Amino acid sequence: MRTTKTVDEADLGDPDLYTTPDRHARWRALAAEDAMVWSDPGSSPAGFWSVFSHRACAAVLAPSAPFTSEYGMMIGFDRDHPDTSGGRMMVVSEQEQHRELRRLVGPLLSRAAARELAERVRTEVSGVLDQALDGEVCDVAAAIGSRIPAAVVCDILGVPAEDQDMLIELTQHAFGGADEQFDGMTPRQAHTEILVYFDELISARRKRSGSDLVSTLVADDRLTTDDVILNCDNVLIGGNETTRHAITGAVHALATVPGLLTGLRDGSADIDTVVEEVLRWTSPAMHVLRVTTGEVTINGRHLPPGTPVVAWLPAANRDPAEFDDPDTFRPGRKPNRHITFGHGVHHCLGSALARIELSVVLRALAERISRVELVKEPAWLRAIVVQGYRELPVRFTGR
Ligand code: HEM
């Protein structure tokens, strides 16, 4: 156990630190030391502590730990600068309100629901592969990674077929991580357009309900229209920002891990085990923040109530104390106790769906592709919430 400042006073909320693969070496060193780093006010108004090891991250997120998400779950929020969605949106709610929202939304994202959505994923994958197999360079991040989760979330929300292409395009733009304008809109404006669309969908479902997420939330009298919008947005963001990078990372692994594609095709690589390794290796959710609700000691350091603490999930997922040879993608890695989906009461509600999306994509690629060639090294997003691909250009060779 150490309390240290290995990263030389760095503000760990600075997105420029994460645009190159060196981030892994830095995180690995901090996890190996079980370091605890303080970042002064800068990216966040009050400053925050960071933990990196698998043990410390799991301890901060444990159900019994004296921490809350209600002030916000990302760098920038704290007790004096709280997220205004706190106590209303699932991921930043606690106790009764959190349990109630999970009870409402859970069935729509369950394993059974995910199995039903698998057919939609298959259709989408097949459509994007038809286009990607034309011999041209394909940017997987834009063409495959972003399309599939957006289509799935449209089905969950109950977006009518005639609006889906528009909403998928808006979603691809809102969460693509690129700064360019699309149809005269910035990504932030595209996200606002989506929220306006949710408002219209809610009015439509109040008149005529179905079995989708919007109808389920609208049927609960305790939720205002704003609460419904916030929780639709939670599923939209949760389902898109992360899964797109895991899917892109799966293709990155197929292009760079020797024998993976043939192993999946001939059955020598178990697909569920490979999916877990894709999740660990890509670890798309970069950090989660909590604020202490009482006195707590973490890594030997005493923290008073109201202290923000950040758990860096990709660091925990490559902690050498938990994973042998952590930077290597091992298709058969077992055990694989990654915390890609977080840990504790906020453990990702869409994890079954994300796993099914990944296994359908891997199976479809193994069936239809004989080779994936990396055209150039991936470009990474300048971001702190997600660890993700800005661009992954590959060339597919069909079978
Ligand atoms: C929560 C990661 C896919 C919906 C979380 C959390 C993480 C996470 C780390 C916990 C946040 C916290 O503790 O503060 C991921 C990753 C995914 C993924 C890495 C893909 C690889 C999805 C999908 C959906 C989804 C597909 C829905 C369509 C949610 C929701 C929560 C959540 C609703 C809030 C749960 C709660 O607060 O109880 N996710 N997620 N996620 N995720 Fe995911």
Coordinates of C-alpha atoms in Angstrom, one line a residue, residues 137 278 296 388:
V137 CA -10.8 0.6 -46.3
V278 CA -12.6 -8.2 -25.2
V296 CA -13.4 6.2 5.4
G388 CA -12.4 4.7 -27.0

